[in-house]
Structure formats: C-alpha cells, structure tokens
Amino acid sequence: MSKDTISELKIEKTAKSKIGEVDFENLKFGSVFTDHMFVCDYKDGAWQTPEIVAYQPLTLDPSARVFHYGQAVFEGMKAYRDEDDQIWLFRPDENFHRINKSSARLAIPEFPENYFYEGLTTLLKLDSAWIRKGEGNSLYIRPFVIATESGVMASPSSEYKFIIICSPAQSYYGGKVKVKIADHYSRAASGGFGFAKAAGNYAGQFYPTRLANEEGYQQVIWTDANTHEYLEEAGTMNVFFRIGDKLITCPTSDRILDGVTRKSVIAIAEKLGITVEVRPIKVSELLEASKNGMLKEIFGSGTAAVITEISSFGYKGQDTDLPVLEDSYASKIKKSIIGIQYNKSEDPFGWRYKV
Ligand code: COI
C-alpha cells in the first residue's frame, strides 16, 4: 500500500452539510449520499490533479462514450466505526487492484495507488460523521470510472472520470433470500468480462432478474453459459453451498467475480476448521444432495450483502426449501467476518486498515 501523498489534492468543502436531514434508522441501501465526493479526470494521457468537492451532479456531453458503449467499471467497499470511534476499511488493497483489473479489461487507464488511498482516506475523514456506530451500520463506498470523451465512434475514450461517492448503509437484503437457478439466460461467457466489476455485467442481469422477481424470487443464481449445468454466481454475490459438512464454491475464472468477501469467507471457514472445496459444482449435485438430505445451506457473499442466507431455490419450476439451522456455517462465518470488520475481535489475517 502506497504511503505517498498527493501534495496537490484540492479540497472544496460543502457550504452546508445534509446530515441533519438523514433518517439513519431507515436507510434504503444506496439511496442517500454523503456531503462530498472525490473526482479525478483523465485527459492528455494522464490522470490530472484530484479534487474533493461537494456531492453534486455531473455535466457530461450527451455523446460521452459511457452513455453509448458502457465503458464503466466500479467497486464496492465499506468503512466501519468501532466502539472507540476509530474508522476502519476492510481489505482496501483488494478493491484497488480489482478496479484496475476491471479497467484494464475495458480499455480504461489504470488509476494510481497513491491517488486512490489519499483520496479515499481524506474523503472518509471529511465525511466521518456519516459513519455510524453499531453492527449493521457502515458507509458503503462506491469508486467508479466512466468514459467521458464526447463522440459516438465505437472506440475507447481518451477521457475519463474516476469518482468516489459514499452512502451510509444498513443491510442490503432484509433477511433470507429466495433464488432462482438460471436455466436459460446467462450472466457471463468464457473470454468475456464476467470477472470485472463492469457496469454492463449488472445491466444485463436486470431483465432476467425482473422475470425471476415476478415469479417470487429475489435473485438469480447464474449457471455457465454453455451448458447451464454448473452453478456460478448470484447477481450481487458469490455463492457457497454446504453439502454435509463441506463448504463448496466454484473457482474464479474470467466469468466469475473474484469477490473480496468470497475469499475472506474461504479463509475464515478454513480457520474455523471447515473443509472448503473450491471446485465446479453442478446443479445435478445440488439436487441430488437436496434429495438425500445432505444439502444443508446455501449462502451468498458480497460487500453489500455481507453473508446472506438463502431460504429456498427454484429450478425449472420446482421450489426447494432449505433447512433452518441453529448454528449454520453462514452465521458462524458472518460473526467472524463482522468481528474483524468492526474491530471487535483479533484480525489474524491483517485485513483491517485504519483510516
Ligand atoms: C457490492 O457488494 O459491493 C456490489 O457491488 C453489489 C452491488 C451491485 C450492490
């Protein structure tokens, strides 16, 4: 992690904070934003002097590439306040590297590490009053990059904006989630960019997810585009399956998001003595395990969703309820991960980053 500073980071504070207008007890995920944002422009082949300014709308030419070709990537991170009022990030290096990996795949120039850390930590210090104490409260951080050059020619932009906005958050899902296993639509294909946090990966899911919503499911578990036989990823989460005492998740690939929470779940589960298998898993194996009473749990992992338990899954019109467990792997792992994030427990992995 770079310790360099950007001597010329410009800060223009808002004239009036909006914090007094916010009902922190009833936050709808991602709908309220803090007072400031970080902005850095790319032009003439270089990232320019970054700025922190009041949260405000952007003015872009209607022909800006992002509107036409979706040249846009983003990240999801969270900041937490502990009982001693210290602010923490969770594995920010992972998000920094992943946004540049996503950018590279979408022909977007990579962002400098020192700009990212100084911009982010300065922004968090400025808007720290928005980070509330208490388990479940956090500040969701959304770094993103958009192509801003005007002109509708289908080629990479030569101008970009790297922006960080922040939103006070509680839980993403209200409780357990009912999912549909995809048997027709696909999220990502081999050789594509399913691994990237690219805006288009999410846009392409909205329509099939809405169809699933109409059938009473909240999310889709995507299967591989070639055969629809292998379980891959849920729309906003990676997925884990507990069969017997084993925890199984599919390997990352160019189709799967290399989730920060996913890799943390694997490390914590192993530390808790749980056998983790990272291997392809077929829908047929899931159905068989369910029939034999061996399918104990399914849960999703993600920054926004943390660990979200699945209550039932639908496949080709047939719904299967999952057992309700007293001491689920999901709850044990969630407890450990939250303990680290909120500085309530030891951090044997060195994942916490003090702001
Ligand atoms: C996250 O967990 O940060 C995500 O990116 C999911 C998001 C689409 C809400």
Coordinates of N, CA and C in Angstrom, one line a residue, residues 193-354:
F193 N -16.2 -10.7 -19.9 CA -15.6 -9.9 -18.8 C -16.5 -10.1 -17.5
G194 N -17.0 -11.3 -17.3 CA -17.8 -11.5 -16.1 C -17.0 -11.3 -14.8
F195 N -15.6 -11.4 -14.9 CA -14.8 -11.2 -13.7 C -14.7 -9.8 -13.3
A196 N -15.0 -8.9 -14.2 CA -14.8 -7.5 -14.0 C -16.0 -6.9 -13.3
K197 N -15.8 -5.9 -12.5 CA -17.0 -5.2 -12.0 C -17.3 -4.1 -13.0
A198 N -17.9 -4.5 -14.1 CA -18.2 -3.6 -15.2 C -19.7 -3.4 -15.1
A199 N -20.1 -2.1 -15.4 CA -21.5 -1.7 -15.3 C -22.4 -2.7 -16.1
G200 N -21.9 -3.0 -17.3 CA -22.7 -3.8 -18.2 C -23.0 -5.2 -17.7
N201 N -22.2 -5.7 -16.8 CA -22.4 -7.1 -16.3 C -23.7 -7.0 -15.4
Y202 N -24.0 -5.9 -14.8 CA -25.2 -5.7 -14.0 C -26.4 -5.4 -14.8
A203 N -26.2 -4.5 -15.8 CA -27.3 -4.1 -16.7 C -27.9 -5.4 -17.3
G204 N -27.1 -6.3 -17.8 CA -27.5 -7.5 -18.5 C -28.3 -8.4 -17.6
Q205 N -28.2 -8.3 -16.3 CA -28.9 -9.1 -15.4 C -30.3 -8.6 -15.0
F206 N -30.5 -7.3 -15.2 CA -31.7 -6.7 -14.7 C -33.0 -7.4 -15.3
Y207 N -33.0 -7.6 -16.6 CA -34.2 -8.1 -17.2 C -34.5 -9.6 -16.7
P208 N -33.6 -10.5 -16.8 CA -33.9 -11.9 -16.3 C -34.1 -11.9 -14.8
T209 N -33.5 -10.9 -14.0 CA -33.8 -10.9 -12.6 C -35.2 -10.4 -12.4
R210 N -35.6 -9.4 -13.2 CA -37.0 -8.9 -13.0 C -38.0 -10.0 -13.3
L211 N -37.7 -10.9 -14.3 CA -38.6 -12.0 -14.6 C -38.7 -12.9 -13.4
A212 N -37.5 -13.2 -12.8 CA -37.4 -14.0 -11.6 C -38.2 -13.4 -10.4
N213 N -38.1 -12.1 -10.3 CA -38.8 -11.3 -9.2 C -40.3 -11.6 -9.4
E214 N -40.7 -11.5 -10.7 CA -42.2 -11.7 -10.9 C -42.7 -13.1 -10.5
E215 N -41.7 -14.0 -10.5 CA -42.1 -15.4 -10.1 C -41.9 -15.6 -8.6
G216 N -41.5 -14.5 -7.9 CA -41.3 -14.6 -6.4 C -39.9 -14.8 -5.9
Y217 N -38.9 -14.7 -6.8 CA -37.5 -14.9 -6.4 C -36.9 -13.5 -6.3
Q218 N -35.9 -13.4 -5.4 CA -35.2 -12.1 -5.3 C -34.0 -12.0 -6.1
Q219 N -33.4 -13.1 -6.3 CA -32.1 -13.1 -7.1 C -32.0 -14.4 -8.0
V220 N -31.1 -14.3 -8.9 CA -30.9 -15.4 -9.8 C -29.5 -16.0 -9.5
I221 N -29.4 -17.3 -9.4 CA -28.1 -18.0 -9.4 C -27.7 -18.3 -10.8
W222 N -26.7 -17.7 -11.3 CA -26.3 -17.9 -12.7 C -25.6 -19.2 -12.9
T223 N -25.8 -19.9 -14.0 CA -25.1 -21.1 -14.3 C -24.3 -20.8 -15.5
D224 N -23.4 -21.7 -15.9 CA -22.5 -21.5 -17.0 C -23.2 -21.3 -18.3
A225 N -22.8 -20.4 -19.2 CA -23.5 -20.1 -20.4 C -23.6 -21.2 -21.4
N226 N -22.6 -22.1 -21.4 CA -22.5 -23.2 -22.4 C -23.6 -24.3 -22.1
T227 N -23.7 -24.7 -20.9 CA -24.5 -25.9 -20.6 C -25.6 -25.6 -19.6
H228 N -25.5 -24.6 -18.8 CA -26.4 -24.3 -17.7 C -26.4 -25.4 -16.7
E229 N -25.3 -26.2 -16.6 CA -25.2 -27.3 -15.7 C -24.4 -26.9 -14.4
Y230 N -23.6 -25.9 -14.5 CA -22.7 -25.6 -13.4 C -23.2 -24.3 -12.7
L231 N -23.2 -24.3 -11.4 CA -23.6 -23.2 -10.5 C -22.4 -22.2 -10.4
E232 N -22.7 -20.9 -10.8 CA -21.6 -20.0 -10.8 C -21.6 -18.9 -9.8
E233 N -22.6 -18.0 -9.9 CA -22.6 -16.8 -9.1 C -24.0 -16.2 -9.0
A234 N -24.3 -15.5 -7.9 CA -25.6 -14.8 -7.9 C -25.4 -13.4 -8.3
G235 N -26.4 -12.7 -8.6 CA -26.3 -11.3 -9.2 C -25.5 -10.3 -8.4
T236 N -25.6 -10.3 -7.1 CA -24.8 -9.3 -6.4 C -23.9 -10.0 -5.4
M237 N -23.8 -11.3 -5.6 CA -23.0 -12.1 -4.6 C -22.3 -13.3 -5.2
N238 N -21.2 -13.8 -4.6 CA -20.7 -15.1 -4.9 C -21.6 -16.1 -4.1
V239 N -21.5 -17.4 -4.5 CA -22.4 -18.3 -3.7 C -21.6 -19.5 -3.2
F240 N -22.1 -20.0 -2.0 CA -21.5 -21.1 -1.3 C -22.6 -22.1 -1.0
F241 N -22.2 -23.4 -1.1 CA -23.2 -24.5 -0.9 C -22.6 -25.4 0.2
R242 N -23.4 -25.7 1.2 CA -22.9 -26.7 2.2 C -23.6 -28.0 2.0
I243 N -22.8 -29.0 1.6 CA -23.3 -30.3 1.4 C -22.6 -31.2 2.5
G244 N -23.4 -31.8 3.4 CA -22.8 -32.5 4.5 C -22.1 -31.4 5.3
D245 N -20.8 -31.7 5.6 CA -20.0 -30.8 6.4 C -19.1 -29.9 5.5
K246 N -19.2 -30.2 4.2 CA -18.3 -29.4 3.3 C -18.9 -28.2 2.8
L247 N -18.0 -27.2 2.6 CA -18.5 -25.9 2.0 C -17.9 -25.8 0.6
I248 N -18.8 -25.7 -0.4 CA -18.3 -25.7 -1.8 C -18.6 -24.4 -2.5
T249 N -17.6 -23.9 -3.2 CA -17.9 -22.8 -4.1 C -17.1 -22.9 -5.4
C250 N -17.6 -22.4 -6.4 CA -16.9 -22.6 -7.7 C -15.7 -21.8 -7.8
P251 N -14.7 -22.2 -8.6 CA -13.4 -21.5 -8.7 C -13.7 -20.2 -9.5
T252 N -12.8 -19.2 -9.2 CA -13.0 -17.9 -10.0 C -12.4 -18.2 -11.4
S253 N -12.9 -17.5 -12.4 CA -12.5 -17.6 -13.8 C -12.8 -16.3 -14.5
D254 N -12.6 -16.3 -15.8 CA -13.0 -15.0 -16.4 C -14.5 -14.7 -16.4
R255 N -15.2 -15.7 -15.9 CA -16.7 -15.5 -15.9 C -17.2 -15.1 -14.5
I256 N -16.3 -15.3 -13.5 CA -16.8 -15.1 -12.1 C -16.0 -13.9 -11.4
L257 N -16.8 -13.1 -10.6 CA -16.2 -12.0 -9.9 C -15.3 -12.6 -8.7
D258 N -14.1 -12.1 -8.7 CA -13.2 -12.6 -7.6 C -13.5 -11.8 -6.3
G259 N -14.6 -12.2 -5.7 CA -15.1 -11.4 -4.6 C -14.2 -11.3 -3.4
V260 N -14.1 -10.1 -2.8 CA -13.3 -9.9 -1.6 C -13.9 -10.7 -0.4
T261 N -15.2 -10.6 -0.3 CA -15.9 -11.3 0.8 C -15.8 -12.8 0.5
R262 N -15.9 -13.2 -0.8 CA -15.8 -14.6 -1.1 C -14.4 -15.2 -0.6
K263 N -13.3 -14.5 -0.9 CA -12.0 -15.0 -0.5 C -11.9 -15.0 1.0
S264 N -12.5 -14.0 1.6 CA -12.5 -13.9 3.1 C -13.2 -15.0 3.8
V265 N -14.4 -15.4 3.1 CA -15.2 -16.5 3.7 C -14.4 -17.8 3.6
I266 N -13.7 -18.0 2.5 CA -12.9 -19.2 2.4 C -11.8 -19.3 3.5
A267 N -11.1 -18.2 3.7 CA -10.0 -18.1 4.7 C -10.6 -18.4 6.1
I268 N -11.7 -17.7 6.4 CA -12.3 -17.8 7.7 C -12.8 -19.2 7.9
A269 N -13.5 -19.8 6.9 CA -14.0 -21.1 7.1 C -12.9 -22.1 7.4
E270 N -11.8 -22.0 6.6 CA -10.7 -22.9 6.8 C -10.1 -22.7 8.3
K271 N -10.1 -21.5 8.7 CA -9.6 -21.2 10.1 C -10.5 -21.8 11.1
L272 N -11.8 -21.9 10.8 CA -12.8 -22.4 11.7 C -12.8 -24.0 11.7
G273 N -11.9 -24.5 10.8 CA -11.8 -26.0 10.7 C -12.8 -26.6 9.7
I274 N -13.5 -25.8 8.9 CA -14.5 -26.3 7.9 C -13.7 -26.7 6.7
T275 N -14.1 -27.8 6.1 CA -13.5 -28.2 4.9 C -14.1 -27.4 3.7
V276 N -13.2 -26.7 3.0 CA -13.7 -25.9 1.9 C -13.3 -26.6 0.6
E277 N -14.2 -26.7 -0.4 CA -13.8 -27.2 -1.7 C -14.1 -26.2 -2.7
V278 N -13.0 -25.7 -3.4 CA -13.2 -24.7 -4.5 C -13.1 -25.5 -5.8
R279 N -14.3 -25.8 -6.3 CA -14.4 -26.7 -7.5 C -15.7 -26.5 -8.2
P280 N -15.8 -26.9 -9.5 CA -17.0 -26.7 -10.2 C -18.1 -27.6 -9.5
I281 N -19.3 -27.0 -9.4 CA -20.4 -27.7 -8.8 C -21.6 -27.7 -9.7
K282 N -22.2 -28.9 -9.9 CA -23.2 -29.0 -10.9 C -24.6 -28.8 -10.2
V283 N -25.6 -28.3 -11.0 CA -26.9 -28.2 -10.5 C -27.4 -29.6 -10.0
S284 N -27.0 -30.7 -10.8 CA -27.5 -32.0 -10.5 C -26.9 -32.5 -9.2
E285 N -25.7 -32.1 -8.8 CA -25.2 -32.4 -7.5 C -26.0 -31.8 -6.4
L286 N -26.4 -30.6 -6.6 CA -27.2 -29.8 -5.6 C -28.6 -30.5 -5.4
L287 N -29.2 -30.9 -6.6 CA -30.5 -31.5 -6.5 C -30.4 -32.9 -5.8
E288 N -29.4 -33.6 -6.1 CA -29.1 -34.9 -5.5 C -28.9 -34.8 -4.0
A289 N -28.1 -33.8 -3.6 CA -27.8 -33.6 -2.2 C -29.0 -33.2 -1.5
S290 N -29.9 -32.4 -2.1 CA -31.1 -32.0 -1.5 C -32.0 -33.2 -1.3
K291 N -32.1 -34.1 -2.3 CA -32.9 -35.3 -2.2 C -32.5 -36.2 -1.1
N292 N -31.2 -36.3 -0.9 CA -30.6 -37.2 0.1 C -30.5 -36.5 1.5
G293 N -31.0 -35.3 1.6 CA -30.9 -34.6 2.9 C -29.5 -34.1 3.3
M294 N -28.6 -34.1 2.3 CA -27.3 -33.6 2.6 C -27.0 -32.1 2.3
L295 N -28.0 -31.5 1.6 CA -27.8 -30.1 1.3 C -28.3 -29.3 2.5
K296 N -27.4 -28.7 3.2 CA -27.7 -28.0 4.5 C -27.9 -26.5 4.3
E297 N -27.1 -25.9 3.5 CA -27.2 -24.4 3.4 C -26.7 -24.0 2.0
I298 N -27.3 -22.8 1.7 CA -26.7 -22.0 0.6 C -26.7 -20.6 1.1
F299 N -25.5 -20.0 0.8 CA -25.5 -18.5 1.2 C -24.6 -17.8 0.2
G300 N -24.9 -16.5 0.1 CA -24.2 -15.6 -0.8 C -23.2 -14.7 0.0
S301 N -22.2 -14.2 -0.7 CA -21.2 -13.3 0.0 C -21.0 -12.2 -0.9
G302 N -20.9 -11.0 -0.3 CA -20.6 -9.8 -1.1 C -20.4 -8.6 -0.2
T303 N -19.8 -7.5 -0.7 CA -19.6 -6.4 0.2 C -20.9 -5.8 0.7
A304 N -21.8 -5.6 -0.2 CA -23.1 -5.0 0.2 C -23.9 -6.1 1.0
A305 N -23.9 -7.3 0.5 CA -24.8 -8.3 1.1 C -24.2 -9.0 2.3
V306 N -22.9 -8.8 2.6 CA -22.1 -9.4 3.6 C -22.2 -11.0 3.4
I307 N -23.0 -11.6 4.3 CA -23.3 -13.1 4.1 C -24.8 -13.1 4.2
T308 N -25.4 -13.5 3.1 CA -26.9 -13.6 3.1 C -27.3 -15.0 2.8
E309 N -28.1 -15.5 3.8 CA -28.6 -16.9 3.7 C -29.7 -17.0 2.7
I310 N -29.7 -18.1 2.0 CA -30.7 -18.4 1.0 C -31.8 -19.3 1.7
S311 N -33.0 -19.0 1.6 CA -34.1 -19.8 2.3 C -34.6 -20.9 1.4
S312 N -34.6 -20.6 0.0 CA -35.0 -21.7 -0.9 C -34.6 -21.4 -2.3
F313 N -34.5 -22.4 -3.1 CA -34.2 -22.2 -4.5 C -35.2 -22.8 -5.4
G314 N -35.3 -22.2 -6.6 CA -36.2 -22.7 -7.6 C -35.4 -23.2 -8.8
Y315 N -35.8 -24.3 -9.3 CA -35.1 -24.8 -10.5 C -36.2 -25.4 -11.4
K316 N -36.3 -24.9 -12.6 CA -37.3 -25.4 -13.6 C -38.7 -25.6 -13.0
G317 N -39.1 -24.6 -12.3 CA -40.5 -24.6 -11.8 C -40.7 -25.3 -10.5
Q318 N -39.6 -25.9 -9.9 CA -39.7 -26.7 -8.7 C -39.0 -25.9 -7.6
D319 N -39.7 -25.6 -6.5 CA -39.0 -24.9 -5.4 C -38.6 -25.9 -4.3
T320 N -37.4 -25.6 -3.7 CA -36.9 -26.5 -2.7 C -36.5 -25.6 -1.5
D321 N -37.1 -25.9 -0.3 CA -36.8 -25.1 0.9 C -35.5 -25.7 1.5
L322 N -34.7 -24.8 2.1 CA -33.5 -25.3 2.8 C -33.8 -25.4 4.3
P323 N -33.1 -26.3 5.0 CA -33.4 -26.5 6.4 C -33.1 -25.2 7.2
V324 N -33.7 -25.0 8.3 CA -33.4 -23.9 9.2 C -32.4 -24.4 10.2
L325 N -31.2 -23.9 10.2 CA -30.2 -24.5 11.1 C -29.9 -23.6 12.3
E326 N -29.7 -24.1 13.5 CA -29.4 -23.4 14.7 C -28.1 -22.7 14.5
D327 N -27.1 -23.5 14.1 CA -25.7 -23.0 14.1 C -25.1 -23.1 12.7
S328 N -25.7 -22.3 11.8 CA -25.2 -22.5 10.4 C -23.8 -22.0 10.2
Y329 N -23.2 -22.6 9.2 CA -21.9 -22.1 8.8 C -22.0 -20.6 8.4
A330 N -23.1 -20.2 7.8 CA -23.3 -18.8 7.4 C -23.2 -17.9 8.6
S331 N -23.9 -18.3 9.7 CA -23.9 -17.4 10.8 C -22.6 -17.4 11.5
K332 N -21.9 -18.5 11.6 CA -20.6 -18.6 12.2 C -19.6 -17.7 11.5
I333 N -19.6 -17.9 10.1 CA -18.6 -17.1 9.3 C -18.9 -15.6 9.3
K334 N -20.2 -15.3 9.3 CA -20.6 -13.9 9.3 C -20.1 -13.3 10.6
K335 N -20.3 -14.0 11.8 CA -19.9 -13.5 13.1 C -18.4 -13.1 13.0
S336 N -17.6 -14.1 12.5 CA -16.1 -13.9 12.4 C -15.8 -12.7 11.5
I337 N -16.4 -12.6 10.4 CA -16.0 -11.5 9.4 C -16.4 -10.1 10.0
I338 N -17.6 -10.1 10.6 CA -18.1 -8.8 11.2 C -17.2 -8.4 12.4
G339 N -16.7 -9.4 13.2 CA -15.8 -9.2 14.3 C -14.6 -8.5 13.8
I340 N -14.1 -8.9 12.7 CA -12.8 -8.3 12.1 C -13.2 -6.9 11.6
Q341 N -14.3 -6.8 10.8 CA -14.6 -5.5 10.2 C -14.9 -4.4 11.2
Y342 N -15.5 -4.7 12.3 CA -15.9 -3.7 13.3 C -14.9 -3.6 14.4
N343 N -13.7 -4.3 14.3 CA -12.6 -4.2 15.3 C -13.1 -4.7 16.6
K344 N -13.9 -5.8 16.6 CA -14.4 -6.4 17.8 C -13.6 -7.6 18.2
S345 N -12.8 -8.1 17.2 CA -12.0 -9.3 17.5 C -10.6 -9.2 16.9
E346 N -9.8 -10.1 17.2 CA -8.5 -10.2 16.6 C -8.6 -10.2 15.1
D347 N -7.5 -9.7 14.4 CA -7.5 -9.8 12.9 C -6.3 -10.6 12.5
P348 N -6.4 -11.9 12.6 CA -5.2 -12.8 12.4 C -4.7 -12.7 10.9
F349 N -5.6 -12.2 10.0 CA -5.2 -12.1 8.6 C -4.6 -10.7 8.2
G350 N -4.7 -9.8 9.1 CA -4.2 -8.4 8.7 C -5.1 -7.7 7.7
W351 N -6.4 -7.9 7.8 CA -7.3 -7.4 6.8 C -7.8 -5.9 7.1
R352 N -7.7 -5.6 8.4 CA -8.3 -4.3 8.7 C -7.3 -3.2 8.4
Y353 N -7.8 -2.0 7.9 CA -7.0 -0.9 7.5 C -7.5 0.3 8.2
K354 N -6.7 0.9 9.1 CA -7.2 2.1 9.9 C -7.1 3.3 9.0

